[in-house]
XYZ file of C-alpha atoms in Angstrom:
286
model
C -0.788 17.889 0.455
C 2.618 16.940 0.772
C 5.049 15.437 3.570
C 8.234 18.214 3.496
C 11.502 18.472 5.210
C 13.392 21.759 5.083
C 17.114 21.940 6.292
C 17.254 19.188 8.343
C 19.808 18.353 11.099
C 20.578 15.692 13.126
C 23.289 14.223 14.791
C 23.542 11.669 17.739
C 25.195 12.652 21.057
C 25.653 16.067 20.118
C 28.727 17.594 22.072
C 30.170 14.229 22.940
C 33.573 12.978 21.843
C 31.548 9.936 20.419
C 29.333 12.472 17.917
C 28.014 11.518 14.681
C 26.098 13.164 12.019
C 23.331 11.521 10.461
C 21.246 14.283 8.642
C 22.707 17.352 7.304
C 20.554 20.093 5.377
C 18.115 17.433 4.039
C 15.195 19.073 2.055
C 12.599 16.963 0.340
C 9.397 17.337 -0.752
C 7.017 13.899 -1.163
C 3.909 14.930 -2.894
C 1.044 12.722 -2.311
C 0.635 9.485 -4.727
C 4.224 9.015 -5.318
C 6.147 5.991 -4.794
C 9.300 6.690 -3.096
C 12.939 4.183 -3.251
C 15.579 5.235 -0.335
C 18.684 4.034 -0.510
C 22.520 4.334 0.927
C 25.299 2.032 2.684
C 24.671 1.300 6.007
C 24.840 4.585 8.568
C 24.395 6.654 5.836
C 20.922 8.023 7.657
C 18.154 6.193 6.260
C 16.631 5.143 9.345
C 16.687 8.334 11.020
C 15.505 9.982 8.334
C 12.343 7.795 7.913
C 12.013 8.318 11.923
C 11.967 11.959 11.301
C 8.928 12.031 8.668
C 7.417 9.833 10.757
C 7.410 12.304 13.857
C 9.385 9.650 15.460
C 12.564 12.029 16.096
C 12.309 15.485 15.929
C 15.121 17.421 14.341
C 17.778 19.359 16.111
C 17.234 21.990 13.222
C 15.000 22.299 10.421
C 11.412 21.670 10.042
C 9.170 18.866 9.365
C 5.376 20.002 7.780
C 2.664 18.137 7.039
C -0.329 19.908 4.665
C 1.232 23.025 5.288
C 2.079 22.538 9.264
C 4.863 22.042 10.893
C 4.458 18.955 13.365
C 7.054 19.730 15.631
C 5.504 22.795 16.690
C 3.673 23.147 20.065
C -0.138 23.149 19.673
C 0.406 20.220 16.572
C -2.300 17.604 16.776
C -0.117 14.054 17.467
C -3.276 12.415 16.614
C -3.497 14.055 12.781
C 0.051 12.683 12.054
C -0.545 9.344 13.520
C -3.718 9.024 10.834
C -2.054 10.431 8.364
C 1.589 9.207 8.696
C 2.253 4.727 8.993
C 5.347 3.365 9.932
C 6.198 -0.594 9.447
C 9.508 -0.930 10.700
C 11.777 -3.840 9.466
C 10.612 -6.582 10.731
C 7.393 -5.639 11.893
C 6.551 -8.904 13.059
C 8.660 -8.371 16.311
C 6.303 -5.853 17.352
C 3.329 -8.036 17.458
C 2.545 -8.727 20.968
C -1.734 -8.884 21.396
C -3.806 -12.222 21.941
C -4.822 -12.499 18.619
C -4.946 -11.077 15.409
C -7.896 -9.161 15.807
C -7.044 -7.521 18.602
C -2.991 -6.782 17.411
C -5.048 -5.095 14.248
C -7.052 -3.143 16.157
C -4.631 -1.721 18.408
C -4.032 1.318 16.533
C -8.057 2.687 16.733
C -8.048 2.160 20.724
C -8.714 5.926 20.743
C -9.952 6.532 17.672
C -13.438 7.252 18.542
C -14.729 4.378 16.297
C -17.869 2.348 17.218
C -16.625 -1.199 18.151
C -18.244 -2.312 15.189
C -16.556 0.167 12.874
C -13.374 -1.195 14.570
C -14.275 -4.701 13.519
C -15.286 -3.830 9.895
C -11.428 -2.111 9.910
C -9.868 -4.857 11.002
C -11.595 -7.104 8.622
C -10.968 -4.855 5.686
C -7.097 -4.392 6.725
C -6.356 -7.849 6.518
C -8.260 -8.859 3.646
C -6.096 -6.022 2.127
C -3.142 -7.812 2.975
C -4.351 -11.023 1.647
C -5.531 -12.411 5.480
C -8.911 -14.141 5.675
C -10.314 -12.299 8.627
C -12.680 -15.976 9.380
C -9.884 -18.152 9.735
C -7.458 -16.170 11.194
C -8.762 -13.215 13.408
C -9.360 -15.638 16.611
C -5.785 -16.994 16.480
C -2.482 -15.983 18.512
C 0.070 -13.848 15.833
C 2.582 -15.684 17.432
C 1.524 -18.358 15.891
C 1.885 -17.643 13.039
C 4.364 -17.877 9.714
C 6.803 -15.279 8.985
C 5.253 -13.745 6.168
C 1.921 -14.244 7.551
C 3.306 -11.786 10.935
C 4.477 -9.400 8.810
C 1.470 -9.112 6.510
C -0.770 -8.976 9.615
C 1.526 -5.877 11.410
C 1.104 -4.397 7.843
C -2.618 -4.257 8.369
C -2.402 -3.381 11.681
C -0.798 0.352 10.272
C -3.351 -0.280 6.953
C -6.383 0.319 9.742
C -5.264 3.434 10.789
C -5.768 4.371 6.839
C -3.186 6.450 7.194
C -2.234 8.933 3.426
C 1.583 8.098 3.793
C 3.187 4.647 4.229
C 6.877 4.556 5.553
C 8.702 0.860 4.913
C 11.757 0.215 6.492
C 13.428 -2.840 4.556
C 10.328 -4.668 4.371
C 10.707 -7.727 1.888
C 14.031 -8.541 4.431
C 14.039 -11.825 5.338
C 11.399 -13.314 3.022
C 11.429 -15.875 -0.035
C 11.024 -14.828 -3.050
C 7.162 -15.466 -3.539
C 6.804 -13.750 0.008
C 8.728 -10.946 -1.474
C 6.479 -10.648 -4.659
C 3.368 -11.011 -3.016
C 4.040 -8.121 -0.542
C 5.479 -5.196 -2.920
C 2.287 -6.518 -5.194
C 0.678 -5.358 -2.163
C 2.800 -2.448 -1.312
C 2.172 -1.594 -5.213
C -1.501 -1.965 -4.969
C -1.603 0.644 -1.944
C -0.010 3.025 -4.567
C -2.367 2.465 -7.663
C -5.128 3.209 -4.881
C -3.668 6.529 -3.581
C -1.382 5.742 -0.631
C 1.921 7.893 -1.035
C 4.821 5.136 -0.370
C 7.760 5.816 0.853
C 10.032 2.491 0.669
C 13.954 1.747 1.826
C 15.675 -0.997 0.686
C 18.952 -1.966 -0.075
C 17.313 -4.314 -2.963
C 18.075 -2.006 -6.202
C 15.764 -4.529 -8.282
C 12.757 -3.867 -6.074
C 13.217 -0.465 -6.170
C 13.613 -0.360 -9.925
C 10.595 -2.958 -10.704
C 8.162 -0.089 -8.414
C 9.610 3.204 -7.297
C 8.680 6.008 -9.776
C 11.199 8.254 -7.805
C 14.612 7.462 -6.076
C 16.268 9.134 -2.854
C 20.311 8.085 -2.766
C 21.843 8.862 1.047
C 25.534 9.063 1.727
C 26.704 10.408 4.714
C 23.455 12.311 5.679
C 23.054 14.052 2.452
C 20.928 13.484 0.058
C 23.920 12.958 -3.374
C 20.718 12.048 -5.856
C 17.182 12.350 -6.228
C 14.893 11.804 -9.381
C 13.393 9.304 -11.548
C 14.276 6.229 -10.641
C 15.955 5.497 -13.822
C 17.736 8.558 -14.309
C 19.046 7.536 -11.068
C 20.021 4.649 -11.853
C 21.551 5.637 -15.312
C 23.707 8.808 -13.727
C 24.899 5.620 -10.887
C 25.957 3.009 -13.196
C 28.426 5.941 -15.062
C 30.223 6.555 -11.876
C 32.896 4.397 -10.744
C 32.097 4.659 -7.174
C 28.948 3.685 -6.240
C 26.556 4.356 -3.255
C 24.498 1.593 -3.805
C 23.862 -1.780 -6.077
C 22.345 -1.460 -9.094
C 19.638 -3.083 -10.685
C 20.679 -6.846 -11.980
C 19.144 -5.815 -15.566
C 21.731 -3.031 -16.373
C 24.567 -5.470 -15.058
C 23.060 -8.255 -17.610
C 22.395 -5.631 -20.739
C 25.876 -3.998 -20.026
C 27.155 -7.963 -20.403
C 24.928 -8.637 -23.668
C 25.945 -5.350 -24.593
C 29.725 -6.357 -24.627
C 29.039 -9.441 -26.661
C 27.414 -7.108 -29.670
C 23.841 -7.850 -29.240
C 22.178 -3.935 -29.414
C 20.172 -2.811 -26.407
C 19.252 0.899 -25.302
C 20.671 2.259 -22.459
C 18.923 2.997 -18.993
C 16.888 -0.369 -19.297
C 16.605 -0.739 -15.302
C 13.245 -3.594 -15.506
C 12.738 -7.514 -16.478
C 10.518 -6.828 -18.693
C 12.142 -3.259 -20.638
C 14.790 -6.188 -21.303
C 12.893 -9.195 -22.509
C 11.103 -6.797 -24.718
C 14.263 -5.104 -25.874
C 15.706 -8.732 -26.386
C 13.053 -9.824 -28.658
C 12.676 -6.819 -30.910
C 16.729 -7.070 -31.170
C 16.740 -10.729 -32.346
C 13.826 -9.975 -34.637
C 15.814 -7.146 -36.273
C 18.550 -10.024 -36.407
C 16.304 -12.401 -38.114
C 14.771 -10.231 -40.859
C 18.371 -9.159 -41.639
């Protein structure tokens, strides 16, 4: 069942001379298995938006549901959104703050009625997920430590919960560029196995290498939303852009200048390698 928002409003310190819209009449529907790009300049609402799916912030207006329920409404299980519904936050690592990995993991079943050995077989599972070897690293502080070895370890702290929806806030910020590959691999893995993902990023390549769908912000509204490369596409024709675009249309739209013949809309590394070769093979037999 899907995760909907219907006519949406928020704005901070409503009434004030200081006031400042950051959601107006968003609707948007994420069905379950999709894999979700946000994007939009800075203040254009991403944050609270993702905050407002998440239960986080309720809206001044509008209505949040969840399978069919709204969970804003009195009576609303917290507990059903919290297992359905994961937040990682940018960097999630600052919110580690247990004894040891184990226990930061765990955290999130504390009153989830789980034997303490089904806890322990969560745990273990989560962070194997994330790439973690639960017998080398479960008895040692988080603080301790790498930076893409915190933020892989808060991931599987919201991975125990097994919650249907993930929410990402910026999460390959901050890391090299294996750490970045390694976690939307991960992120992308969640996906093929049936986690809905719902990622924002300012990083137009990642979104183009594994969002199926694309969100564009700008100034609480929601200007664009559709297949990530129609996105994309409909972007790169306009003059003034919301967002970055993928490096691959900036490098065919160069090629493209110096005669070599590619299609249009090619938004992936590989869509252009392959486009590359079958060009320069057309070249040769000519």
């Amino acid at each position: 069942m899907p995760l909907e928002l219907s006519y949406v409003n928020y704005t901070y310190l409503k009434g004030t001379p200081f006031e400042a819209v950051a959601l107006h009449d968003i609707t948007v529907k994420i069905e379950d298995g999709e894999f979700v790009g946000i994007m939009g300049s800075t203040g254009c609402g991403k944050s609270t938006l993702i905050q407002i799916l998440a239960g986080l912030l309720e809206p001044q207006s509008g209505s949040v549901m969840l399978d069919s329920k709204d969970i804003n409404a009195p009576g609303f299980r917290k507990e059903d959104l919290r297992s359905s519904v994961g937040v990682v936050f940018q960097f999630p690592e600052c919110q580690l703050f247990e004894t040891t990995v184990d226990r930061d993991v765990a955290f999130g079943l504390k009153h989830s009625g789980l034997s303490r050995q089904e806890v322990k077989n969560r745990v273990r599972e989560s962070l194997e997920l994330v790439g973690i070897s639960y017998e080398k690293m479960a008895g040692l502080s988080p603080l301790g430590l790498s930076g893409g070895e915190k933020r892989r370890v808060a991931i599987a702290g919201i991975l125990a919960v097994r919650p249907r929806f993930l929410i990402l806030d910026e999460p390959i910020v901050g890391l090299d560029p294996q750490g970045r590959e390694d976690l939307l691999a991960l992120i992308s893995k969640l996906n093929n196995e049936g986690t809905t993902i719902v990622m924002v990023s300012h990083n137009a390549d990642a979104i183009a290498e594994y969002c199926s769908r694309l969100i564009i912000l700008d100034n609480g509204s929601i200007v664009a939303d559709g297949p990530v490369r129609d996105v994309f596409y409909e972007i790169e024709k306009k003059s003034d852009s919301y967002v970055g675009l993928p490096q691959v249309m900036a490098i065919a739209r160069m090629l493209r200048s110096r005669g070599i013949k590619l299609p249009l809309g090619l938004i992936r590394y590989k869509e252009l390698l392959d486009s590359l070769k079958n060009s320069f093979s057309k070249a040769v037999k000519s």
